[in-house]
Amino acid sequence: MTKKNILIIDDSALMRRVLSDIINSDERFIVCDVASNGLEAYDKITLNPKLYDVILLDINMPKMNGLEVLQKMKEKRIKVKVLVLTIHSEVEYLLKAVDIGVNGYLLKDSESAELKKAINAVVNGENYIQPSLIPALNSRL
């Protein structure tokens, strides 16, 4: 089985380390790269978009936020699957991300098993929205 390559984009070094440990503990995935801000991430993605199977993307970051990275990817027609991993449970962020074309949206307070489930869903072409956010999303659509 070929491991799926994951790019982690988060401005917190601790979060990148914890996410890497969780993801690398799963035989299906490997963290092949990390970025600490949106600009660095965008440069890596545009340089070699086919390298990454899934991008884990934080929203709040310096230099370019996650939603701006998503928007630029859409404008350039970069088709890498993206799972937003954020502290933002407000439905406005979720709606904006879905509108831009994100493949998944998960809160950082999720259990590691749910993170792996979300990554696996996105890898397999499914969309994944944190279950606790679905009622708020449905009420706004």
mmCIF file of N, CA and C in Angstrom:
data_model
loop_
_atom_site.group_PDB
_atom_site.id
_atom_site.type_symbol
_atom_site.label_atom_id
_atom_site.label_comp_id
_atom_site.label_asym_id
_atom_site.label_seq_id
_atom_site.Cartn_x
_atom_site.Cartn_y
_atom_site.Cartn_z
ATOM 1 N N MET A 1 0.839 -1.193 0.000
ATOM 2 C CA MET A 1 0.000 0.000 0.000
ATOM 3 C C MET A 1 0.881 1.253 0.000
ATOM 4 N N THR A 2 0.583 2.155 -0.893
ATOM 5 C CA THR A 2 1.323 3.407 -0.959
ATOM 6 C C THR A 2 0.751 4.396 0.055
ATOM 7 N N LYS A 3 1.624 4.952 0.863
ATOM 8 C CA LYS A 3 1.177 5.942 1.838
ATOM 9 C C LYS A 3 0.800 7.235 1.126
ATOM 10 N N LYS A 4 -0.221 7.903 1.636
ATOM 11 C CA LYS A 4 -0.668 9.173 1.078
ATOM 12 C C LYS A 4 0.133 10.308 1.710
ATOM 13 N N ASN A 5 0.626 11.227 0.859
ATOM 14 C CA ASN A 5 1.454 12.339 1.306
ATOM 15 C C ASN A 5 0.602 13.483 1.849
ATOM 16 N N ILE A 6 0.953 13.921 3.053
ATOM 17 C CA ILE A 6 0.216 14.984 3.728
ATOM 18 C C ILE A 6 1.137 16.187 3.922
ATOM 19 N N LEU A 7 0.613 17.368 3.587
ATOM 20 C CA LEU A 7 1.294 18.638 3.871
ATOM 21 C C LEU A 7 0.549 19.295 5.018
ATOM 22 N N ILE A 8 1.278 19.627 6.082
ATOM 23 C CA ILE A 8 0.681 20.313 7.233
ATOM 24 C C ILE A 8 1.054 21.789 7.163
ATOM 25 N N ILE A 9 0.025 22.639 7.209
ATOM 26 C CA ILE A 9 0.245 24.086 7.190
ATOM 27 C C ILE A 9 -0.355 24.662 8.459
ATOM 28 N N ASP A 10 0.509 25.084 9.370
ATOM 29 C CA ASP A 10 0.066 25.654 10.638
ATOM 30 C C ASP A 10 1.196 26.517 11.182
ATOM 31 N N ASP A 11 0.853 27.674 11.742
ATOM 32 C CA ASP A 11 1.896 28.567 12.246
ATOM 33 C C ASP A 11 2.440 28.136 13.603
ATOM 34 N N SER A 12 1.821 27.173 14.258
ATOM 35 C CA SER A 12 2.285 26.692 15.559
ATOM 36 C C SER A 12 3.211 25.493 15.378
ATOM 37 N N ALA A 13 4.454 25.642 15.820
ATOM 38 C CA ALA A 13 5.422 24.543 15.730
ATOM 39 C C ALA A 13 4.935 23.336 16.526
ATOM 40 N N LEU A 14 4.346 23.582 17.681
ATOM 41 C CA LEU A 14 3.831 22.498 18.508
ATOM 42 C C LEU A 14 2.714 21.744 17.777
ATOM 43 N N MET A 15 1.812 22.489 17.160
ATOM 44 C CA MET A 15 0.711 21.859 16.432
ATOM 45 C C MET A 15 1.235 21.028 15.258
ATOM 46 N N ARG A 16 2.218 21.553 14.529
ATOM 47 C CA ARG A 16 2.805 20.793 13.419
ATOM 48 C C ARG A 16 3.413 19.479 13.919
ATOM 49 N N ARG A 17 4.087 19.543 15.071
ATOM 50 C CA ARG A 17 4.739 18.360 15.657
ATOM 51 C C ARG A 17 3.693 17.326 16.085
ATOM 52 N N VAL A 18 2.662 17.785 16.790
ATOM 53 C CA VAL A 18 1.610 16.884 17.275
ATOM 54 C C VAL A 18 0.874 16.249 16.098
ATOM 55 N N LEU A 19 0.515 17.067 15.112
ATOM 56 C CA LEU A 19 -0.179 16.540 13.929
ATOM 57 C C LEU A 19 0.691 15.534 13.188
ATOM 58 N N SER A 20 1.977 15.842 13.044
ATOM 59 C CA SER A 20 2.901 14.914 12.378
ATOM 60 C C SER A 20 2.943 13.573 13.105
ATOM 61 N N ASP A 21 3.030 13.621 14.435
ATOM 62 C CA ASP A 21 3.077 12.381 15.217
ATOM 63 C C ASP A 21 1.802 11.559 15.028
ATOM 64 N N ILE A 22 0.644 12.229 15.071
ATOM 65 C CA ILE A 22 -0.637 11.530 14.899
ATOM 66 C C ILE A 22 -0.724 10.912 13.505
ATOM 67 N N ILE A 23 -0.415 11.715 12.498
ATOM 68 C CA ILE A 23 -0.553 11.249 11.114
ATOM 69 C C ILE A 23 0.446 10.149 10.786
ATOM 70 N N ASN A 24 1.690 10.321 11.211
ATOM 71 C CA ASN A 24 2.716 9.321 10.908
ATOM 72 C C ASN A 24 2.506 8.012 11.669
ATOM 73 N N SER A 25 1.653 8.037 12.703
ATOM 74 C CA SER A 25 1.353 6.800 13.442
ATOM 75 C C SER A 25 0.356 5.926 12.677
ATOM 76 N N ASP A 26 -0.205 6.461 11.608
ATOM 77 C CA ASP A 26 -1.176 5.720 10.795
ATOM 78 C C ASP A 26 -0.469 5.206 9.546
ATOM 79 N N GLU A 27 -0.556 3.912 9.304
ATOM 80 C CA GLU A 27 0.172 3.299 8.180
ATOM 81 C C GLU A 27 -0.294 3.793 6.816
ATOM 82 N N ARG A 28 -1.446 4.465 6.748
ATOM 83 C CA ARG A 28 -1.971 4.940 5.463
ATOM 84 C C ARG A 28 -1.373 6.271 5.016
ATOM 85 N N PHE A 29 -0.790 7.028 5.971
ATOM 86 C CA PHE A 29 -0.362 8.397 5.681
ATOM 87 C C PHE A 29 1.083 8.652 6.093
ATOM 88 N N ILE A 30 1.669 9.679 5.457
ATOM 89 C CA ILE A 30 2.982 10.165 5.894
ATOM 90 C C ILE A 30 3.026 11.678 5.680
ATOM 91 N N VAL A 31 3.547 12.374 6.676
ATOM 92 C CA VAL A 31 3.733 13.817 6.528
ATOM 93 C C VAL A 31 4.995 14.015 5.716
ATOM 94 N N CYS A 32 4.833 14.548 4.506
ATOM 95 C CA CYS A 32 5.982 14.707 3.612
ATOM 96 C C CYS A 32 6.530 16.134 3.648
ATOM 97 N N ASP A 33 5.772 17.064 4.237
ATOM 98 C CA ASP A 33 6.230 18.450 4.272
ATOM 99 C C ASP A 33 5.376 19.245 5.252
ATOM 100 N N VAL A 34 5.929 20.368 5.729
ATOM 101 C CA VAL A 34 5.199 21.288 6.597
ATOM 102 C C VAL A 34 5.487 22.714 6.146
ATOM 103 N N ALA A 35 4.586 23.616 6.507
ATOM 104 C CA ALA A 35 4.784 25.043 6.249
ATOM 105 C C ALA A 35 4.247 25.803 7.462
ATOM 106 N N SER A 36 4.876 26.945 7.755
ATOM 107 C CA SER A 36 4.519 27.681 8.965
ATOM 108 C C SER A 36 3.718 28.955 8.710
ATOM 109 N N ASN A 37 3.478 29.265 7.442
ATOM 110 C CA ASN A 37 2.621 30.418 7.129
ATOM 111 C C ASN A 37 2.023 30.218 5.738
ATOM 112 N N GLY A 38 1.042 31.030 5.412
ATOM 113 C CA GLY A 38 0.330 30.866 4.162
ATOM 114 C C GLY A 38 1.171 31.090 2.923
ATOM 115 N N LEU A 39 2.073 32.050 2.984
ATOM 116 C CA LEU A 39 2.911 32.339 1.820
ATOM 117 C C LEU A 39 3.863 31.181 1.520
ATOM 118 N N GLU A 40 4.508 30.670 2.569
ATOM 119 C CA GLU A 40 5.399 29.514 2.416
ATOM 120 C C GLU A 40 4.615 28.318 1.867
ATOM 121 N N ALA A 41 3.416 28.122 2.393
ATOM 122 C CA ALA A 41 2.566 27.019 1.943
ATOM 123 C C ALA A 41 2.208 27.166 0.470
ATOM 124 N N TYR A 42 1.773 28.355 0.097
ATOM 125 C CA TYR A 42 1.369 28.585 -1.289
ATOM 126 C C TYR A 42 2.540 28.342 -2.240
ATOM 127 N N ASP A 43 3.736 28.789 -1.858
ATOM 128 C CA ASP A 43 4.926 28.548 -2.683
ATOM 129 C C ASP A 43 5.176 27.046 -2.861
ATOM 130 N N LYS A 44 5.081 26.281 -1.768
ATOM 131 C CA LYS A 44 5.306 24.837 -1.847
ATOM 132 C C LYS A 44 4.251 24.158 -2.715
ATOM 133 N N ILE A 45 2.997 24.574 -2.544
ATOM 134 C CA ILE A 45 1.900 23.955 -3.298
ATOM 135 C C ILE A 45 2.037 24.238 -4.792
ATOM 136 N N THR A 46 2.353 25.476 -5.144
ATOM 137 C CA THR A 46 2.451 25.816 -6.569
ATOM 138 C C THR A 46 3.698 25.209 -7.200
ATOM 139 N N LEU A 47 4.747 25.012 -6.414
ATOM 140 C CA LEU A 47 5.987 24.434 -6.930
ATOM 141 C C LEU A 47 5.776 22.974 -7.353
ATOM 142 N N ASN A 48 5.022 22.231 -6.552
ATOM 143 C CA ASN A 48 4.851 20.809 -6.847
ATOM 144 C C ASN A 48 3.495 20.315 -6.337
ATOM 145 N N PRO A 49 2.397 20.735 -6.957
ATOM 146 C CA PRO A 49 1.070 20.383 -6.437
ATOM 147 C C PRO A 49 0.764 18.883 -6.445
ATOM 148 N N LYS A 50 1.384 18.128 -7.338
ATOM 149 C CA LYS A 50 1.114 16.696 -7.419
ATOM 150 C C LYS A 50 1.788 15.895 -6.303
ATOM 151 N N LEU A 51 2.688 16.538 -5.550
ATOM 152 C CA LEU A 51 3.380 15.857 -4.459
ATOM 153 C C LEU A 51 2.431 15.512 -3.309
ATOM 154 N N TYR A 52 1.403 16.343 -3.111
ATOM 155 C CA TYR A 52 0.551 16.214 -1.934
ATOM 156 C C TYR A 52 -0.794 15.565 -2.275
ATOM 157 N N ASP A 53 -1.162 14.564 -1.476
ATOM 158 C CA ASP A 53 -2.489 13.952 -1.615
ATOM 159 C C ASP A 53 -3.531 14.750 -0.850
ATOM 160 N N VAL A 54 -3.150 15.241 0.322
ATOM 161 C CA VAL A 54 -4.039 16.055 1.150
ATOM 162 C C VAL A 54 -3.223 17.131 1.846
ATOM 163 N N ILE A 55 -3.817 18.328 1.917
ATOM 164 C CA ILE A 55 -3.219 19.437 2.659
ATOM 165 C C ILE A 55 -4.065 19.682 3.893
ATOM 166 N N LEU A 56 -3.429 19.691 5.058
ATOM 167 C CA LEU A 56 -4.086 20.105 6.302
ATOM 168 C C LEU A 56 -3.797 21.581 6.469
ATOM 169 N N LEU A 57 -4.831 22.396 6.480
ATOM 170 C CA LEU A 57 -4.668 23.843 6.393
ATOM 171 C C LEU A 57 -5.318 24.560 7.565
ATOM 172 N N ASP A 58 -4.514 25.317 8.295
ATOM 173 C CA ASP A 58 -5.023 26.183 9.361
ATOM 174 C C ASP A 58 -5.572 27.459 8.722
ATOM 175 N N ILE A 59 -6.491 28.131 9.404
ATOM 176 C CA ILE A 59 -7.022 29.391 8.873
ATOM 177 C C ILE A 59 -6.193 30.582 9.346
ATOM 178 N N ASN A 60 -5.974 30.695 10.657
ATOM 179 C CA ASN A 60 -5.245 31.850 11.194
ATOM 180 C C ASN A 60 -3.747 31.659 11.060
ATOM 181 N N MET A 61 -3.142 32.379 10.107
ATOM 182 C CA MET A 61 -1.696 32.292 9.916
ATOM 183 C C MET A 61 -1.153 33.631 9.459
ATOM 184 N N PRO A 62 0.121 33.873 9.720
ATOM 185 C CA PRO A 62 0.741 35.111 9.229
ATOM 186 C C PRO A 62 1.004 35.054 7.726
ATOM 187 N N LYS A 63 1.214 36.198 7.139
ATOM 188 C CA LYS A 63 1.605 36.411 5.742
ATOM 189 C C LYS A 63 0.495 36.130 4.733
ATOM 190 N N MET A 64 -0.316 35.105 4.967
ATOM 191 C CA MET A 64 -1.485 34.815 4.133
ATOM 192 C C MET A 64 -2.303 33.801 4.926
ATOM 193 N N ASN A 65 -3.583 34.099 5.179
ATOM 194 C CA ASN A 65 -4.355 33.146 5.972
ATOM 195 C C ASN A 65 -4.809 31.963 5.117
ATOM 196 N N GLY A 66 -5.338 30.945 5.777
ATOM 197 C CA GLY A 66 -5.716 29.720 5.077
ATOM 198 C C GLY A 66 -6.775 29.922 4.007
ATOM 199 N N LEU A 67 -7.740 30.806 4.264
ATOM 200 C CA LEU A 67 -8.783 31.054 3.265
ATOM 201 C C LEU A 67 -8.203 31.755 2.037
ATOM 202 N N GLU A 68 -7.213 32.616 2.249
ATOM 203 C CA GLU A 68 -6.536 33.269 1.118
ATOM 204 C C GLU A 68 -5.738 32.244 0.305
ATOM 205 N N VAL A 69 -5.095 31.305 0.996
ATOM 206 C CA VAL A 69 -4.372 30.229 0.302
ATOM 207 C C VAL A 69 -5.354 29.420 -0.547
ATOM 208 N N LEU A 70 -6.493 29.061 0.044
ATOM 209 C CA LEU A 70 -7.524 28.320 -0.690
ATOM 210 C C LEU A 70 -7.990 29.074 -1.925
ATOM 211 N N GLN A 71 -8.253 30.371 -1.751
ATOM 212 C CA GLN A 71 -8.743 31.193 -2.856
ATOM 213 C C GLN A 71 -7.713 31.249 -3.990
ATOM 214 N N LYS A 72 -6.440 31.435 -3.646
ATOM 215 C CA LYS A 72 -5.389 31.484 -4.668
ATOM 216 C C LYS A 72 -5.242 30.132 -5.375
ATOM 217 N N MET A 73 -5.390 29.038 -4.619
ATOM 218 C CA MET A 73 -5.337 27.706 -5.231
ATOM 219 C C MET A 73 -6.475 27.551 -6.237
ATOM 220 N N LYS A 74 -7.649 28.025 -5.871
ATOM 221 C CA LYS A 74 -8.813 27.936 -6.762
ATOM 222 C C LYS A 74 -8.580 28.761 -8.027
ATOM 223 N N GLU A 75 -8.052 29.977 -7.846
ATOM 224 C CA GLU A 75 -7.789 30.845 -8.998
ATOM 225 C C GLU A 75 -6.784 30.219 -9.953
ATOM 226 N N LYS A 76 -5.787 29.515 -9.409
ATOM 227 C CA LYS A 76 -4.760 28.865 -10.238
ATOM 228 C C LYS A 76 -5.188 27.465 -10.698
ATOM 229 N N ARG A 77 -6.397 27.067 -10.303
ATOM 230 C CA ARG A 77 -6.936 25.742 -10.640
ATOM 231 C C ARG A 77 -6.046 24.599 -10.137
ATOM 232 N N ILE A 78 -5.507 24.765 -8.940
ATOM 233 C CA ILE A 78 -4.706 23.716 -8.307
ATOM 234 C C ILE A 78 -5.680 22.777 -7.606
ATOM 235 N N LYS A 79 -5.648 21.519 -7.992
ATOM 236 C CA LYS A 79 -6.666 20.565 -7.575
ATOM 237 C C LYS A 79 -6.254 19.656 -6.412
ATOM 238 N N VAL A 80 -5.440 20.115 -5.497
ATOM 239 C CA VAL A 80 -5.046 19.300 -4.348
ATOM 240 C C VAL A 80 -6.196 19.293 -3.334
ATOM 241 N N LYS A 81 -6.434 18.149 -2.722
ATOM 242 C CA LYS A 81 -7.487 18.045 -1.709
ATOM 243 C C LYS A 81 -7.046 18.763 -0.434
ATOM 244 N N VAL A 82 -7.989 19.517 0.151
ATOM 245 C CA VAL A 82 -7.674 20.330 1.323
ATOM 246 C C VAL A 82 -8.649 20.034 2.454
ATOM 247 N N LEU A 83 -8.082 19.783 3.624
ATOM 248 C CA LEU A 83 -8.839 19.623 4.856
ATOM 249 C C LEU A 83 -8.457 20.777 5.774
ATOM 250 N N VAL A 84 -9.411 21.663 6.037
ATOM 251 C CA VAL A 84 -9.162 22.770 6.957
ATOM 252 C C VAL A 84 -9.211 22.215 8.376
ATOM 253 N N LEU A 85 -8.198 22.542 9.160
ATOM 254 C CA LEU A 85 -8.117 22.145 10.565
ATOM 255 C C LEU A 85 -7.956 23.430 11.359
ATOM 256 N N THR A 86 -8.984 23.799 12.120
ATOM 257 C CA THR A 86 -9.034 25.141 12.693
ATOM 258 C C THR A 86 -9.674 25.162 14.076
ATOM 259 N N ILE A 87 -9.493 26.279 14.762
ATOM 260 C CA ILE A 87 -10.191 26.510 16.026
ATOM 261 C C ILE A 87 -11.555 27.156 15.778
ATOM 262 N N HIS A 88 -11.815 27.591 14.553
ATOM 263 C CA HIS A 88 -13.028 28.368 14.248
ATOM 264 C C HIS A 88 -14.251 27.485 14.051
ATOM 265 N N SER A 89 -15.153 27.515 15.025
ATOM 266 C CA SER A 89 -16.395 26.762 14.904
ATOM 267 C C SER A 89 -17.524 27.631 14.340
ATOM 268 N N GLU A 90 -17.243 28.912 14.104
ATOM 269 C CA GLU A 90 -18.267 29.804 13.557
ATOM 270 C C GLU A 90 -18.609 29.353 12.138
ATOM 271 N N VAL A 91 -19.907 29.300 11.864
ATOM 272 C CA VAL A 91 -20.383 28.781 10.585
ATOM 273 C C VAL A 91 -19.927 29.655 9.407
ATOM 274 N N GLU A 92 -19.633 30.935 9.648
ATOM 275 C CA GLU A 92 -19.191 31.824 8.560
ATOM 276 C C GLU A 92 -17.879 31.326 7.940
ATOM 277 N N TYR A 93 -16.948 30.894 8.782
ATOM 278 C CA TYR A 93 -15.675 30.365 8.263
ATOM 279 C C TYR A 93 -15.919 29.090 7.458
ATOM 280 N N LEU A 94 -16.782 28.233 7.981
ATOM 281 C CA LEU A 94 -17.103 26.987 7.297
ATOM 282 C C LEU A 94 -17.759 27.272 5.948
ATOM 283 N N LEU A 95 -18.724 28.186 5.925
ATOM 284 C CA LEU A 95 -19.404 28.533 4.669
ATOM 285 C C LEU A 95 -18.416 29.085 3.648
ATOM 286 N N LYS A 96 -17.518 29.964 4.082
ATOM 287 C CA LYS A 96 -16.525 30.552 3.182
ATOM 288 C C LYS A 96 -15.620 29.457 2.609
ATOM 289 N N ALA A 97 -15.160 28.551 3.479
ATOM 290 C CA ALA A 97 -14.277 27.465 3.031
ATOM 291 C C ALA A 97 -14.997 26.542 2.045
ATOM 292 N N VAL A 98 -16.245 26.205 2.350
ATOM 293 C CA VAL A 98 -17.032 25.347 1.460
ATOM 294 C C VAL A 98 -17.267 26.060 0.130
ATOM 295 N N ASP A 99 -17.554 27.354 0.195
ATOM 296 C CA ASP A 99 -17.787 28.143 -1.014
ATOM 297 C C ASP A 99 -16.546 28.156 -1.913
ATOM 298 N N ILE A 100 -15.367 28.238 -1.322
ATOM 299 C CA ILE A 100 -14.123 28.238 -2.101
ATOM 300 C C ILE A 100 -13.842 26.844 -2.668
ATOM 301 N N GLY A 101 -14.308 25.815 -1.977
ATOM 302 C CA GLY A 101 -14.137 24.460 -2.515
ATOM 303 C C GLY A 101 -13.311 23.524 -1.659
ATOM 304 N N VAL A 102 -13.314 23.729 -0.352
ATOM 305 C CA VAL A 102 -12.559 22.860 0.550
ATOM 306 C C VAL A 102 -13.186 21.457 0.551
ATOM 307 N N ASN A 103 -12.370 20.444 0.799
ATOM 308 C CA ASN A 103 -12.853 19.061 0.821
ATOM 309 C C ASN A 103 -13.263 18.601 2.213
ATOM 310 N N GLY A 104 -12.743 19.278 3.235
ATOM 311 C CA GLY A 104 -13.073 18.901 4.600
ATOM 312 C C GLY A 104 -12.854 20.050 5.561
ATOM 313 N N TYR A 105 -13.528 19.962 6.709
ATOM 314 C CA TYR A 105 -13.444 21.020 7.721
ATOM 315 C C TYR A 105 -13.558 20.350 9.082
ATOM 316 N N LEU A 106 -12.509 20.508 9.888
ATOM 317 C CA LEU A 106 -12.425 19.832 11.174
ATOM 318 C C LEU A 106 -11.889 20.798 12.215
ATOM 319 N N LEU A 107 -12.395 20.691 13.441
ATOM 320 C CA LEU A 107 -11.928 21.549 14.523
ATOM 321 C C LEU A 107 -10.718 20.928 15.221
ATOM 322 N N LYS A 108 -9.831 21.790 15.700
ATOM 323 C CA LYS A 108 -8.604 21.320 16.330
ATOM 324 C C LYS A 108 -8.843 20.584 17.648
ATOM 325 N N ASP A 109 -10.025 20.730 18.231
ATOM 326 C CA ASP A 109 -10.287 19.998 19.474
ATOM 327 C C ASP A 109 -10.806 18.579 19.226
ATOM 328 N N SER A 110 -10.753 18.135 17.974
ATOM 329 C CA SER A 110 -11.186 16.779 17.624
ATOM 330 C C SER A 110 -10.219 15.741 18.175
ATOM 331 N N GLU A 111 -10.722 14.532 18.326
ATOM 332 C CA GLU A 111 -9.878 13.404 18.720
ATOM 333 C C GLU A 111 -9.000 12.998 17.528
ATOM 334 N N SER A 112 -7.864 12.368 17.813
ATOM 335 C CA SER A 112 -6.964 11.947 16.737
ATOM 336 C C SER A 112 -7.640 10.942 15.804
ATOM 337 N N ALA A 113 -8.525 10.094 16.330
ATOM 338 C CA ALA A 113 -9.233 9.124 15.482
ATOM 339 C C ALA A 113 -10.117 9.849 14.464
ATOM 340 N N GLU A 114 -10.730 10.958 14.882
ATOM 341 C CA GLU A 114 -11.568 11.703 13.946
ATOM 342 C C GLU A 114 -10.720 12.390 12.882
ATOM 343 N N LEU A 115 -9.544 12.881 13.268
ATOM 344 C CA LEU A 115 -8.626 13.480 12.296
ATOM 345 C C LEU A 115 -8.259 12.449 11.224
ATOM 346 N N LYS A 116 -7.893 11.256 11.642
ATOM 347 C CA LYS A 116 -7.531 10.202 10.689
ATOM 348 C C LYS A 116 -8.713 9.830 9.806
ATOM 349 N N LYS A 117 -9.903 9.778 10.394
ATOM 350 C CA LYS A 117 -11.123 9.473 9.637
ATOM 351 C C LYS A 117 -11.369 10.552 8.579
ATOM 352 N N ALA A 118 -11.189 11.822 8.964
ATOM 353 C CA ALA A 118 -11.405 12.941 8.035
ATOM 354 C C ALA A 118 -10.391 12.906 6.898
ATOM 355 N N ILE A 119 -9.116 12.673 7.224
ATOM 356 C CA ILE A 119 -8.077 12.597 6.183
ATOM 357 C C ILE A 119 -8.396 11.455 5.223
ATOM 358 N N ASN A 120 -8.760 10.305 5.770
ATOM 359 C CA ASN A 120 -9.062 9.148 4.934
ATOM 360 C C ASN A 120 -10.255 9.425 4.016
ATOM 361 N N ALA A 121 -11.268 10.074 4.535
ATOM 362 C CA ALA A 121 -12.443 10.416 3.720
ATOM 363 C C ALA A 121 -12.034 11.320 2.558
ATOM 364 N N VAL A 122 -11.251 12.347 2.864
ATOM 365 C CA VAL A 122 -10.822 13.302 1.829
ATOM 366 C C VAL A 122 -9.936 12.605 0.791
ATOM 367 N N VAL A 123 -9.011 11.765 1.257
ATOM 368 C CA VAL A 123 -8.147 11.001 0.341
ATOM 369 C C VAL A 123 -8.996 10.187 -0.638
ATOM 370 N N ASN A 124 -10.103 9.638 -0.134
ATOM 371 C CA ASN A 124 -10.963 8.777 -0.943
ATOM 372 C C ASN A 124 -12.024 9.538 -1.737
ATOM 373 N N GLY A 125 -11.864 10.852 -1.833
ATOM 374 C CA GLY A 125 -12.747 11.635 -2.681
ATOM 375 C C GLY A 125 -14.047 12.075 -2.039
ATOM 376 N N GLU A 126 -14.187 11.844 -0.743
ATOM 377 C CA GLU A 126 -15.395 12.265 -0.033
ATOM 378 C C GLU A 126 -15.153 13.629 0.603
ATOM 379 N N ASN A 127 -16.242 14.317 0.897
ATOM 380 C CA ASN A 127 -16.141 15.537 1.693
ATOM 381 C C ASN A 127 -16.362 15.163 3.149
ATOM 382 N N TYR A 128 -15.697 15.886 4.055
ATOM 383 C CA TYR A 128 -15.852 15.601 5.479
ATOM 384 C C TYR A 128 -16.041 16.907 6.228
ATOM 385 N N ILE A 129 -17.189 17.038 6.869
ATOM 386 C CA ILE A 129 -17.445 18.194 7.726
ATOM 387 C C ILE A 129 -17.613 17.662 9.145
ATOM 388 N N GLN A 130 -16.960 18.316 10.101
ATOM 389 C CA GLN A 130 -17.106 17.905 11.497
ATOM 390 C C GLN A 130 -18.590 17.737 11.819
ATOM 391 N N PRO A 131 -19.002 16.557 12.298
ATOM 392 C CA PRO A 131 -20.428 16.298 12.545
ATOM 393 C C PRO A 131 -21.122 17.353 13.410
ATOM 394 N N SER A 132 -20.430 17.886 14.407
ATOM 395 C CA SER A 132 -21.070 18.877 15.283
ATOM 396 C C SER A 132 -21.381 20.192 14.567
ATOM 397 N N LEU A 133 -20.764 20.424 13.412
ATOM 398 C CA LEU A 133 -20.993 21.667 12.661
ATOM 399 C C LEU A 133 -22.100 21.540 11.619
ATOM 400 N N ILE A 134 -22.509 20.330 11.306
ATOM 401 C CA ILE A 134 -23.480 20.114 10.230
ATOM 402 C C ILE A 134 -24.836 20.781 10.492
ATOM 403 N N PRO A 135 -25.399 20.701 11.719
ATOM 404 C CA PRO A 135 -26.684 21.392 11.936
ATOM 405 C C PRO A 135 -26.608 22.900 11.651
ATOM 406 N N ALA A 136 -25.535 23.549 12.097
ATOM 407 C CA ALA A 136 -25.385 24.989 11.844
ATOM 408 C C ALA A 136 -25.221 25.264 10.354
ATOM 409 N N LEU A 137 -24.484 24.397 9.664
ATOM 410 C CA LEU A 137 -24.292 24.551 8.215
ATOM 411 C C LEU A 137 -25.626 24.386 7.495
ATOM 412 N N ASN A 138 -26.369 23.352 7.834
ATOM 413 C CA ASN A 138 -27.663 23.103 7.189
ATOM 414 C C ASN A 138 -28.644 24.250 7.414
ATOM 415 N N SER A 139 -28.620 24.836 8.603
ATOM 416 C CA SER A 139 -29.554 25.929 8.893
ATOM 417 C C SER A 139 -29.232 27.195 8.097
ATOM 418 N N ARG A 140 -28.006 27.298 7.628
ATOM 419 C CA ARG A 140 -27.589 28.482 6.859
ATOM 420 C C ARG A 140 -27.701 28.286 5.360
ATOM 421 N N LEU A 141 -27.852 27.047 4.910
ATOM 422 C CA LEU A 141 -27.877 26.776 3.468
ATOM 423 C C LEU A 141 -29.275 26.874 2.889
#
